């Protein structure tokens, strides 16, 4: 069915958001992924989050690496900027783009192979530098595109479709992101859109490196008994630490909660995340406790989801480097080449 192109015309009664676009305007091409692939649900969640947040599609830059997951930017935000990089290289290309123009919303989409194997170093440095981005790993525990080899996030002892047991220790990207200094860290499940959409919205409003690991079952190669990344396994072992409601200045949520059962965290852009705790002992502002909680519960075979950590005061790489606020392509020649006298002064300061 990949030859089918989506009709361009919309029904005139489709609802538009505050910037005048219908939900359809945030879609992309018809997906070529396997029917039931978790990645398609993540694309749908991204579409919903961007439409509901009234983000103009041309203000978004979506970048990815290589893999089924990295193909997905073709299937959402078809009117946005896009760059499909080399395998595992999305973070460095995104860092460069972000430094050249901070006015866009940077959406990095990757896979567990792309980010935890070949791109592990790139992932680490984007997190520790605080590149302002929404970094989504669509984590299925296998290299889906190359026919289902175990990836580095496959759990030790989990079984491949042919019954081979994985003997290697897994890389846990959530724990790594916490350790490396990411200021917004979450885990979602592609089968739980109600949880995932607010997690993505919160990441979009965040002022630093935001990482979301989304367990996204591969129905072709990793959805069998013995897999720890199957729909059944994740549903049975999902332990959400919290639910979040995303609130913008203009949209107050209508639900009422008993006093003390929620915590509101305001982000630097004025958006508010209302955290409804599901685990009494969980504190999403305590990085060390978050690492401890994730590791302890993962050792019991549980899949910990929700907003795991956030630092509402986070800053980013631009603040650290004191860069100009203007996109580089808007700078005039006299700003880029300030002349011999200025150069002399700089050189003198280095002698
Ligand atoms: C430099 C390089 N090495 C290896 C490959 C082969 N390759 C393509 S996709 C992929 C793994 C993709 O796995 P993942 O990122 O988990 O994506 P998924 O398909 O599971 O969504 C590999 C190893 C490649 N394209 N380029
Ligand atoms: S092979 Fe797996 S990851 Fe790739 S499209 Fe099919 S179900 Fe999705
Ligand atoms: Mg994968």
mmCIF file of C-alpha atoms and ligand atoms in Angstrom:
data_model
loop_
_atom_site.group_PDB
_atom_site.id
_atom_site.type_symbol
_atom_site.label_atom_id
_atom_site.label_comp_id
_atom_site.label_asym_id
_atom_site.label_seq_id
_atom_site.Cartn_x
_atom_site.Cartn_y
_atom_site.Cartn_z
ATOM 1 C CA UNK A 1 0.000 0.000 0.000
ATOM 2 C CA UNK A 2 3.011 2.287 0.041
ATOM 3 C CA UNK A 3 2.140 3.605 -3.416
ATOM 4 C CA UNK A 4 -0.946 5.267 -1.946
ATOM 5 C CA UNK A 5 -0.464 8.965 -1.322
ATOM 6 C CA UNK A 6 -2.637 10.757 1.181
ATOM 7 C CA UNK A 7 -5.185 13.132 -0.340
ATOM 8 C CA UNK A 8 -4.156 16.765 0.130
ATOM 9 C CA UNK A 9 -7.655 18.127 0.429
ATOM 10 C CA UNK A 10 -9.219 18.343 3.881
ATOM 11 C CA UNK A 11 -12.869 18.223 4.741
ATOM 12 C CA UNK A 12 -13.825 21.868 5.398
ATOM 13 C CA UNK A 13 -15.338 21.079 8.793
ATOM 14 C CA UNK A 14 -12.162 19.564 10.301
ATOM 15 C CA UNK A 15 -11.283 21.288 13.576
ATOM 16 C CA UNK A 16 -8.313 23.646 13.435
ATOM 17 C CA UNK A 17 -5.973 24.573 16.288
ATOM 18 C CA UNK A 18 -4.967 28.084 17.374
ATOM 19 C CA UNK A 19 -2.447 28.457 14.556
ATOM 20 C CA UNK A 20 -5.034 27.436 11.990
ATOM 21 C CA UNK A 21 -4.021 23.858 11.199
ATOM 22 C CA UNK A 22 -6.004 20.627 11.297
ATOM 23 C CA UNK A 23 -4.595 17.484 12.851
ATOM 24 C CA UNK A 24 -4.079 16.185 9.305
ATOM 25 C CA UNK A 25 -1.588 18.993 8.682
ATOM 26 C CA UNK A 26 0.711 17.366 11.258
ATOM 27 C CA UNK A 27 0.708 13.966 9.581
ATOM 28 C CA UNK A 28 3.282 12.699 7.089
ATOM 29 C CA UNK A 29 3.348 10.041 4.392
ATOM 30 C CA UNK A 30 1.563 6.687 4.671
ATOM 31 C CA UNK A 31 3.700 4.494 6.954
ATOM 32 C CA UNK A 32 5.584 1.586 5.400
ATOM 33 C CA UNK A 33 6.167 -0.107 8.780
ATOM 34 C CA UNK A 34 4.629 -3.485 9.690
ATOM 35 C CA UNK A 35 0.975 -3.266 10.776
ATOM 36 C CA UNK A 36 0.950 -3.114 14.592
ATOM 37 C CA UNK A 37 4.522 -1.765 14.938
ATOM 38 C CA UNK A 38 4.803 0.300 18.119
ATOM 39 C CA UNK A 39 6.685 3.022 16.243
ATOM 40 C CA UNK A 40 3.515 4.067 14.383
ATOM 41 C CA UNK A 41 1.764 4.720 17.715
ATOM 42 C CA UNK A 42 4.652 6.980 18.768
ATOM 43 C CA UNK A 43 4.314 8.926 15.513
ATOM 44 C CA UNK A 44 0.606 9.370 16.278
ATOM 45 C CA UNK A 45 1.454 10.621 19.784
ATOM 46 C CA UNK A 46 3.929 13.172 18.342
ATOM 47 C CA UNK A 47 1.259 14.376 15.886
ATOM 48 C CA UNK A 48 -1.265 14.774 18.695
ATOM 49 C CA UNK A 49 1.174 16.578 21.006
ATOM 50 C CA UNK A 50 2.281 19.082 18.333
ATOM 51 C CA UNK A 51 -1.265 19.746 17.136
ATOM 52 C CA UNK A 52 -2.599 20.267 20.650
ATOM 53 C CA UNK A 53 0.320 22.554 21.542
ATOM 54 C CA UNK A 54 -0.428 24.717 18.465
ATOM 55 C CA UNK A 55 3.114 24.368 17.172
ATOM 56 C CA UNK A 56 3.409 25.612 13.603
ATOM 57 C CA UNK A 57 4.913 22.703 11.628
ATOM 58 C CA UNK A 58 7.572 24.926 10.007
ATOM 59 C CA UNK A 59 8.964 25.696 13.480
ATOM 60 C CA UNK A 60 9.998 22.048 13.964
ATOM 61 C CA UNK A 61 13.173 20.264 12.838
ATOM 62 C CA UNK A 62 13.019 16.466 13.069
ATOM 63 C CA UNK A 63 16.239 14.501 12.821
ATOM 64 C CA UNK A 64 16.889 10.775 12.957
ATOM 65 C CA UNK A 65 19.498 8.092 12.301
ATOM 66 C CA UNK A 66 18.931 4.734 10.567
ATOM 67 C CA UNK A 67 16.410 2.003 11.422
ATOM 68 C CA UNK A 68 12.643 1.443 11.253
ATOM 69 C CA UNK A 69 12.350 3.968 14.096
ATOM 70 C CA UNK A 70 14.515 6.469 12.269
ATOM 71 C CA UNK A 71 12.288 6.150 9.182
ATOM 72 C CA UNK A 72 9.282 7.399 11.137
ATOM 73 C CA UNK A 73 9.896 11.164 10.746
ATOM 74 C CA UNK A 74 8.698 10.597 7.186
ATOM 75 C CA UNK A 75 5.317 9.573 8.624
ATOM 76 C CA UNK A 76 4.636 12.629 10.805
ATOM 77 C CA UNK A 77 5.014 16.415 10.505
ATOM 78 C CA UNK A 78 5.316 16.271 6.736
ATOM 79 C CA UNK A 79 5.554 20.078 6.542
ATOM 80 C CA UNK A 80 8.458 20.337 9.009
ATOM 81 C CA UNK A 81 12.194 20.422 8.390
ATOM 82 C CA UNK A 82 13.741 16.955 8.342
ATOM 83 C CA UNK A 83 17.195 15.373 8.165
ATOM 84 C CA UNK A 84 17.848 11.644 8.099
ATOM 85 C CA UNK A 85 21.485 11.270 9.177
ATOM 86 C CA UNK A 86 23.928 8.352 9.124
ATOM 87 C CA UNK A 87 23.348 5.459 11.596
ATOM 88 C CA UNK A 88 23.851 6.707 15.171
ATOM 89 C CA UNK A 89 24.807 10.254 14.159
ATOM 90 C CA UNK A 90 21.542 12.094 14.802
ATOM 91 C CA UNK A 91 22.737 13.752 18.057
ATOM 92 C CA UNK A 92 25.798 15.459 16.568
ATOM 93 C CA UNK A 93 23.961 16.675 13.458
ATOM 94 C CA UNK A 94 21.133 17.939 15.660
ATOM 95 C CA UNK A 95 23.631 19.677 17.968
ATOM 96 C CA UNK A 96 25.090 21.527 14.999
ATOM 97 C CA UNK A 97 21.670 22.540 13.685
ATOM 98 C CA UNK A 98 20.583 23.675 17.134
ATOM 99 C CA UNK A 99 23.712 25.810 17.580
ATOM 100 C CA UNK A 100 23.081 27.442 14.206
ATOM 101 C CA UNK A 101 19.419 28.226 14.932
ATOM 102 C CA UNK A 102 17.916 27.942 18.373
ATOM 103 C CA UNK A 103 14.509 29.182 17.246
ATOM 104 C CA UNK A 104 13.330 25.774 16.027
ATOM 105 C CA UNK A 105 11.978 22.933 18.135
ATOM 106 C CA UNK A 106 14.404 20.025 17.740
ATOM 107 C CA UNK A 107 12.920 16.554 17.694
ATOM 108 C CA UNK A 108 15.455 13.719 17.580
ATOM 109 C CA UNK A 109 14.013 10.299 16.804
ATOM 110 C CA UNK A 110 16.177 7.227 17.166
ATOM 111 C CA UNK A 111 16.151 3.505 17.877
ATOM 112 C CA UNK A 112 17.766 1.358 20.535
ATOM 113 C CA UNK A 113 20.283 0.120 17.959
ATOM 114 C CA UNK A 114 20.842 3.640 16.688
ATOM 115 C CA UNK A 115 21.388 5.160 20.157
ATOM 116 C CA UNK A 116 22.553 2.307 22.422
ATOM 117 C CA UNK A 117 24.897 0.537 19.984
ATOM 118 C CA UNK A 118 26.584 2.474 17.189
ATOM 119 C CA UNK A 119 25.433 5.860 18.494
ATOM 120 C CA UNK A 120 26.056 5.370 22.215
ATOM 121 C CA UNK A 121 28.842 7.959 22.340
ATOM 122 C CA UNK A 122 26.739 10.480 20.446
ATOM 123 C CA UNK A 123 23.779 9.914 22.765
ATOM 124 C CA UNK A 124 26.008 10.405 25.818
ATOM 125 C CA UNK A 125 27.477 13.686 24.676
ATOM 126 C CA UNK A 126 24.148 15.222 23.639
ATOM 127 C CA UNK A 127 22.821 14.444 27.125
ATOM 128 C CA UNK A 128 25.829 15.711 29.061
ATOM 129 C CA UNK A 129 26.073 18.916 27.019
ATOM 130 C CA UNK A 130 22.434 19.768 27.624
ATOM 131 C CA UNK A 131 21.459 20.170 23.980
ATOM 132 C CA UNK A 132 17.909 21.494 24.069
ATOM 133 C CA UNK A 133 15.958 18.831 22.239
ATOM 134 C CA UNK A 134 13.275 16.188 22.574
ATOM 135 C CA UNK A 135 15.245 12.954 22.189
ATOM 136 C CA UNK A 136 12.947 9.962 21.652
ATOM 137 C CA UNK A 137 14.305 6.425 21.482
ATOM 138 C CA UNK A 138 11.789 3.953 20.077
ATOM 139 C CA UNK A 139 13.048 0.981 22.055
ATOM 140 C CA UNK A 140 12.132 -2.515 20.852
ATOM 141 C CA UNK A 141 15.215 -4.419 22.019
ATOM 142 C CA UNK A 142 16.138 -5.476 18.478
ATOM 143 C CA UNK A 143 17.508 -4.173 15.212
ATOM 144 C CA UNK A 144 14.127 -4.308 13.488
ATOM 145 C CA UNK A 145 15.251 -3.018 10.101
ATOM 146 C CA UNK A 146 18.011 -5.636 9.741
ATOM 147 C CA UNK A 147 15.720 -8.505 10.747
ATOM 148 C CA UNK A 148 15.698 -8.796 14.514
ATOM 149 C CA UNK A 149 19.192 -9.223 16.002
ATOM 150 C CA UNK A 150 19.344 -8.464 19.765
ATOM 151 C CA UNK A 151 20.183 -4.832 20.388
ATOM 152 C CA UNK A 152 22.164 -3.494 23.345
ATOM 153 C CA UNK A 153 18.941 -2.771 25.279
ATOM 154 C CA UNK A 154 17.739 -6.396 25.147
ATOM 155 C CA UNK A 155 17.426 -7.732 28.695
ATOM 156 C CA UNK A 156 19.815 -10.441 29.853
ATOM 157 C CA UNK A 157 17.983 -13.752 29.725
ATOM 158 C CA UNK A 158 15.316 -12.561 27.275
ATOM 159 C CA UNK A 159 14.686 -14.807 24.275
ATOM 160 C CA UNK A 160 14.845 -14.104 20.562
ATOM 161 C CA UNK A 161 12.034 -15.269 18.292
ATOM 162 C CA UNK A 162 14.068 -18.408 17.507
ATOM 163 C CA UNK A 163 14.619 -19.126 21.229
ATOM 164 C CA UNK A 164 18.205 -17.888 21.580
ATOM 165 C CA UNK A 165 18.842 -16.500 25.085
ATOM 166 C CA UNK A 166 20.550 -13.116 25.317
ATOM 167 C CA UNK A 167 23.607 -13.424 27.538
ATOM 168 C CA UNK A 168 24.736 -9.794 27.504
ATOM 169 C CA UNK A 169 23.922 -7.150 30.128
ATOM 170 C CA UNK A 170 21.532 -4.505 28.842
ATOM 171 C CA UNK A 171 22.314 -0.844 28.340
ATOM 172 C CA UNK A 172 19.631 1.139 30.159
ATOM 173 C CA UNK A 173 19.374 4.489 28.387
ATOM 174 C CA UNK A 174 17.158 5.990 31.098
ATOM 175 C CA UNK A 175 19.754 5.329 33.807
ATOM 176 C CA UNK A 176 22.499 6.608 31.517
ATOM 177 C CA UNK A 177 20.559 9.793 30.704
ATOM 178 C CA UNK A 178 20.076 10.388 34.445
ATOM 179 C CA UNK A 179 23.737 9.808 35.174
ATOM 180 C CA UNK A 180 24.883 11.998 32.274
ATOM 181 C CA UNK A 181 22.893 15.042 33.372
ATOM 182 C CA UNK A 182 19.767 15.058 31.171
ATOM 183 C CA UNK A 183 17.314 17.424 32.828
ATOM 184 C CA UNK A 184 14.052 15.744 31.755
ATOM 185 C CA UNK A 185 13.999 11.939 31.707
ATOM 186 C CA UNK A 186 10.947 9.781 31.081
ATOM 187 C CA UNK A 187 9.933 6.341 29.958
ATOM 188 C CA UNK A 188 6.746 5.639 28.041
ATOM 189 C CA UNK A 189 5.096 2.731 26.278
ATOM 190 C CA UNK A 190 3.812 2.950 22.715
ATOM 191 C CA UNK A 191 0.677 1.096 23.842
ATOM 192 C CA UNK A 192 -0.213 3.836 26.355
ATOM 193 C CA UNK A 193 -0.900 7.037 24.436
ATOM 194 C CA UNK A 194 -2.674 8.626 27.384
ATOM 195 C CA UNK A 195 0.630 8.584 29.257
ATOM 196 C CA UNK A 196 2.888 9.232 26.265
ATOM 197 C CA UNK A 197 1.294 12.394 24.817
ATOM 198 C CA UNK A 198 1.723 14.470 28.032
ATOM 199 C CA UNK A 199 5.280 13.135 28.410
ATOM 200 C CA UNK A 200 6.087 14.426 24.910
ATOM 201 C CA UNK A 201 4.365 17.749 25.589
ATOM 202 C CA UNK A 202 6.348 18.175 28.801
ATOM 203 C CA UNK A 203 9.579 17.457 26.905
ATOM 204 C CA UNK A 204 8.692 20.028 24.232
ATOM 205 C CA UNK A 205 8.233 22.707 26.897
ATOM 206 C CA UNK A 206 11.473 21.777 28.652
ATOM 207 C CA UNK A 207 14.476 24.111 28.556
ATOM 208 C CA UNK A 208 17.282 21.549 28.267
ATOM 209 C CA UNK A 209 18.064 17.994 27.182
ATOM 210 C CA UNK A 210 14.830 15.983 27.374
ATOM 211 C CA UNK A 211 15.036 12.235 26.875
ATOM 212 C CA UNK A 212 12.124 9.814 26.489
ATOM 213 C CA UNK A 213 12.725 6.090 26.177
ATOM 214 C CA UNK A 214 9.565 4.610 24.673
ATOM 215 C CA UNK A 215 9.167 0.845 24.805
ATOM 216 C CA UNK A 216 7.850 0.131 21.323
ATOM 217 C CA UNK A 217 7.256 -3.545 20.495
ATOM 218 C CA UNK A 218 8.506 -4.940 17.174
ATOM 219 C CA UNK A 219 5.674 -7.203 16.059
ATOM 220 C CA UNK A 220 7.829 -8.879 13.406
ATOM 221 C CA UNK A 221 10.808 -9.919 15.583
ATOM 222 C CA UNK A 222 10.271 -9.259 19.285
ATOM 223 C CA UNK A 223 6.680 -9.736 20.372
ATOM 224 C CA UNK A 224 6.797 -13.395 21.478
ATOM 225 C CA UNK A 225 6.774 -15.148 24.872
ATOM 226 C CA UNK A 226 10.242 -14.797 26.428
ATOM 227 C CA UNK A 227 10.720 -11.257 25.107
ATOM 228 C CA UNK A 228 10.712 -8.440 27.675
ATOM 229 C CA UNK A 229 9.774 -5.859 25.032
ATOM 230 C CA UNK A 230 6.497 -7.458 23.875
ATOM 231 C CA UNK A 231 3.064 -5.852 24.280
ATOM 232 C CA UNK A 232 2.033 -8.546 26.777
ATOM 233 C CA UNK A 233 5.191 -8.306 28.884
ATOM 234 C CA UNK A 234 5.128 -4.521 29.143
ATOM 235 C CA UNK A 235 1.403 -4.444 29.963
ATOM 236 C CA UNK A 236 1.888 -7.036 32.720
ATOM 237 C CA UNK A 237 5.020 -5.440 34.240
ATOM 238 C CA UNK A 238 4.365 -1.728 33.737
ATOM 239 C CA UNK A 239 4.864 0.208 37.004
ATOM 240 C CA UNK A 240 4.099 3.881 36.370
ATOM 241 C CA UNK A 241 5.609 6.219 38.979
ATOM 242 C CA UNK A 242 3.285 9.053 38.027
ATOM 243 C CA UNK A 243 0.803 10.373 35.526
ATOM 244 C CA UNK A 244 1.269 13.884 34.264
ATOM 245 C CA UNK A 245 -1.236 16.389 33.016
ATOM 246 C CA UNK A 246 0.240 19.060 30.819
ATOM 247 C CA UNK A 247 -1.242 22.485 31.399
ATOM 248 C CA UNK A 248 -0.647 25.623 29.331
ATOM 249 C CA UNK A 249 -1.627 29.046 30.634
ATOM 250 C CA UNK A 250 -4.884 28.977 28.737
ATOM 251 C CA UNK A 251 -6.028 25.370 29.257
ATOM 252 C CA UNK A 252 -6.752 24.505 32.844
ATOM 253 C CA UNK A 253 -7.642 20.846 33.205
ATOM 254 C CA UNK A 254 -11.075 20.164 34.579
ATOM 255 C CA UNK A 255 -10.371 17.057 36.688
ATOM 256 C CA UNK A 256 -10.373 17.577 40.472
ATOM 257 C CA UNK A 257 -7.846 15.804 42.698
ATOM 258 C CA UNK A 258 -7.770 15.425 46.475
ATOM 259 C CA UNK A 259 -5.477 18.025 48.145
ATOM 260 C CA UNK A 260 -1.863 16.882 48.387
ATOM 261 C CA UNK A 261 -2.168 14.195 45.718
ATOM 262 C CA UNK A 262 -0.635 16.316 42.952
ATOM 263 C CA UNK A 263 2.458 18.481 42.531
ATOM 264 C CA UNK A 264 2.605 21.300 39.973
ATOM 265 C CA UNK A 265 5.987 22.012 38.388
ATOM 266 C CA UNK A 266 6.286 25.144 36.279
ATOM 267 C CA UNK A 267 8.734 25.022 33.384
ATOM 268 C CA UNK A 268 10.731 28.014 32.170
ATOM 269 C CA UNK A 269 8.289 28.682 29.295
ATOM 270 C CA UNK A 270 5.357 28.999 31.678
ATOM 271 C CA UNK A 271 3.846 25.587 30.991
ATOM 272 C CA UNK A 272 2.955 23.523 34.027
ATOM 273 C CA UNK A 273 3.289 19.792 34.566
ATOM 274 C CA UNK A 274 0.830 18.477 37.102
ATOM 275 C CA UNK A 275 2.283 15.295 38.572
ATOM 276 C CA UNK A 276 -0.107 12.744 39.999
ATOM 277 C CA UNK A 277 1.981 10.368 42.057
ATOM 278 C CA UNK A 278 1.293 6.672 41.676
ATOM 279 C CA UNK A 279 4.293 5.492 43.691
ATOM 280 C CA UNK A 280 4.134 7.167 47.131
ATOM 281 C CA UNK A 281 7.877 7.026 47.683
ATOM 282 C CA UNK A 282 8.760 8.589 44.330
ATOM 283 C CA UNK A 283 10.273 12.062 43.971
ATOM 284 C CA UNK A 284 10.765 13.139 40.337
ATOM 285 C CA UNK A 285 13.067 16.010 41.343
ATOM 286 C CA UNK A 286 15.659 13.735 42.972
ATOM 287 C CA UNK A 287 18.107 12.443 40.360
ATOM 288 C CA UNK A 288 19.873 9.918 42.592
ATOM 289 C CA UNK A 289 16.635 8.530 43.983
ATOM 290 C CA UNK A 290 15.307 8.184 40.433
ATOM 291 C CA UNK A 291 18.345 6.115 39.396
ATOM 292 C CA UNK A 292 17.973 3.963 42.461
ATOM 293 C CA UNK A 293 14.249 3.421 41.935
ATOM 294 C CA UNK A 294 14.651 2.527 38.254
ATOM 295 C CA UNK A 295 17.488 0.086 38.908
ATOM 296 C CA UNK A 296 15.846 -1.560 41.915
ATOM 297 C CA UNK A 297 12.561 -2.171 40.146
ATOM 298 C CA UNK A 298 14.131 -3.174 36.846
ATOM 299 C CA UNK A 299 16.068 -5.874 38.673
ATOM 300 C CA UNK A 300 12.661 -7.326 39.613
ATOM 301 C CA UNK A 301 11.633 -7.406 35.967
ATOM 302 C CA UNK A 302 9.342 -4.381 36.237
ATOM 303 C CA UNK A 303 9.137 -1.730 33.536
ATOM 304 C CA UNK A 304 9.207 1.669 35.244
ATOM 305 C CA UNK A 305 7.347 4.329 33.263
ATOM 306 C CA UNK A 306 6.290 7.951 33.704
ATOM 307 C CA UNK A 307 8.211 11.175 34.271
ATOM 308 C CA UNK A 308 11.253 9.868 36.132
ATOM 309 C CA UNK A 309 13.174 13.090 36.638
ATOM 310 C CA UNK A 310 12.945 16.742 35.802
ATOM 311 C CA UNK A 311 14.866 19.861 36.693
ATOM 312 C CA UNK A 312 12.512 22.747 35.940
ATOM 313 C CA UNK A 313 15.409 25.238 36.197
ATOM 314 C CA UNK A 314 17.494 23.481 33.555
ATOM 315 C CA UNK A 315 19.527 25.507 31.096
ATOM 316 C CA UNK A 316 21.066 24.395 27.837
ATOM 317 C CA UNK A 317 24.200 24.388 25.705
ATOM 318 C CA UNK A 318 23.503 27.884 24.339
ATOM 319 C CA UNK A 319 23.530 29.283 27.872
ATOM 320 C CA UNK A 320 26.792 27.459 28.628
ATOM 321 C CA UNK A 321 28.465 28.767 25.460
ATOM 322 C CA UNK A 322 26.908 32.237 25.664
ATOM 323 C CA UNK A 323 25.950 32.121 21.993
ATOM 324 C CA UNK A 324 24.000 34.737 20.088
ATOM 325 C CA UNK A 325 20.214 34.439 20.275
ATOM 326 C CA UNK A 326 19.863 35.142 16.555
ATOM 327 C CA UNK A 327 19.950 32.330 14.012
ATOM 328 C CA UNK A 328 23.342 32.426 12.303
ATOM 329 C CA UNK A 329 21.769 32.816 8.865
ATOM 330 C CA UNK A 330 20.177 36.095 9.968
ATOM 331 C CA UNK A 331 23.449 37.736 11.062
ATOM 332 C CA UNK A 332 24.711 40.540 8.877
ATOM 333 C CA UNK A 333 28.224 40.554 7.445
ATOM 334 C CA UNK A 334 29.414 43.296 9.827
ATOM 335 C CA UNK A 335 28.294 41.114 12.773
ATOM 336 C CA UNK A 336 30.113 38.081 11.421
ATOM 337 C CA UNK A 337 33.262 40.033 10.418
ATOM 338 C CA UNK A 338 33.606 42.833 12.959
ATOM 339 C CA UNK A 339 36.813 44.147 11.351
ATOM 340 C CA UNK A 340 40.561 44.368 11.924
ATOM 341 C CA UNK A 341 40.415 46.459 15.117
ATOM 342 C CA UNK A 342 38.196 43.976 16.949
ATOM 343 C CA UNK A 343 40.339 41.069 15.740
ATOM 344 C CA UNK A 344 43.442 42.856 16.980
ATOM 345 C CA UNK A 345 41.878 43.322 20.417
ATOM 346 C CA UNK A 346 40.929 39.624 20.582
ATOM 347 C CA UNK A 347 44.438 38.578 19.569
ATOM 348 C CA UNK A 348 45.963 40.966 22.096
ATOM 349 C CA UNK A 349 43.836 39.390 24.821
ATOM 350 C CA UNK A 350 45.301 35.995 23.954
ATOM 351 C CA UNK A 351 48.959 37.062 24.058
HETATM 352 C C1 LIG B 1 27.112 2.351 9.601
HETATM 353 C C2 LIG B 1 25.994 1.353 9.548
HETATM 354 N N1 LIG B 1 26.128 0.171 10.190
HETATM 355 C C3 LIG B 1 25.133 -0.737 10.150
HETATM 356 C C4 LIG B 1 23.990 -0.475 9.463
HETATM 357 C C5 LIG B 1 22.892 -1.529 9.398
HETATM 358 N N2 LIG B 1 21.749 -1.159 10.186
HETATM 359 C C6 LIG B 1 20.695 -0.519 9.665
HETATM 360 S S1 LIG B 1 19.477 -0.234 10.753
HETATM 361 C C7 LIG B 1 20.365 -1.008 11.987
HETATM 362 C C8 LIG B 1 19.826 -1.176 13.373
HETATM 363 C C9 LIG B 1 18.556 -0.474 13.601
HETATM 364 O O1 LIG B 1 18.087 -0.777 14.886
HETATM 365 P P1 LIG B 1 17.283 0.272 15.742
HETATM 366 O O2 LIG B 1 18.003 1.564 15.793
HETATM 367 O O3 LIG B 1 16.956 -0.371 17.038
HETATM 368 O O4 LIG B 1 15.979 0.538 14.870
HETATM 369 P P2 LIG B 1 14.673 -0.366 14.650
HETATM 370 O O5 LIG B 1 14.781 -0.833 13.235
HETATM 371 O O6 LIG B 1 14.685 -1.478 15.635
HETATM 372 O O7 LIG B 1 13.557 0.593 14.881
HETATM 373 C C10 LIG B 1 21.591 -1.467 11.514
HETATM 374 C C11 LIG B 1 22.577 -2.184 12.333
HETATM 375 C C12 LIG B 1 23.871 0.770 8.815
HETATM 376 N N3 LIG B 1 22.784 1.122 8.131
HETATM 377 N N4 LIG B 1 24.889 1.652 8.853
HETATM 378 S S1 LIG B 2 10.453 -4.903 11.602
HETATM 379 FE FE1 LIG B 2 9.755 -4.450 13.674
HETATM 380 S S2 LIG B 2 10.458 -2.353 14.078
HETATM 381 FE FE2 LIG B 2 10.506 -2.679 11.848
HETATM 382 S S3 LIG B 2 8.519 -1.965 11.090
HETATM 383 FE FE3 LIG B 2 8.334 -4.179 11.447
HETATM 384 S S4 LIG B 2 7.516 -4.312 13.540
HETATM 385 FE FE4 LIG B 2 8.335 -2.242 13.316
HETATM 386 MG MG1 LIG B 3 15.288 -1.315 17.654
#
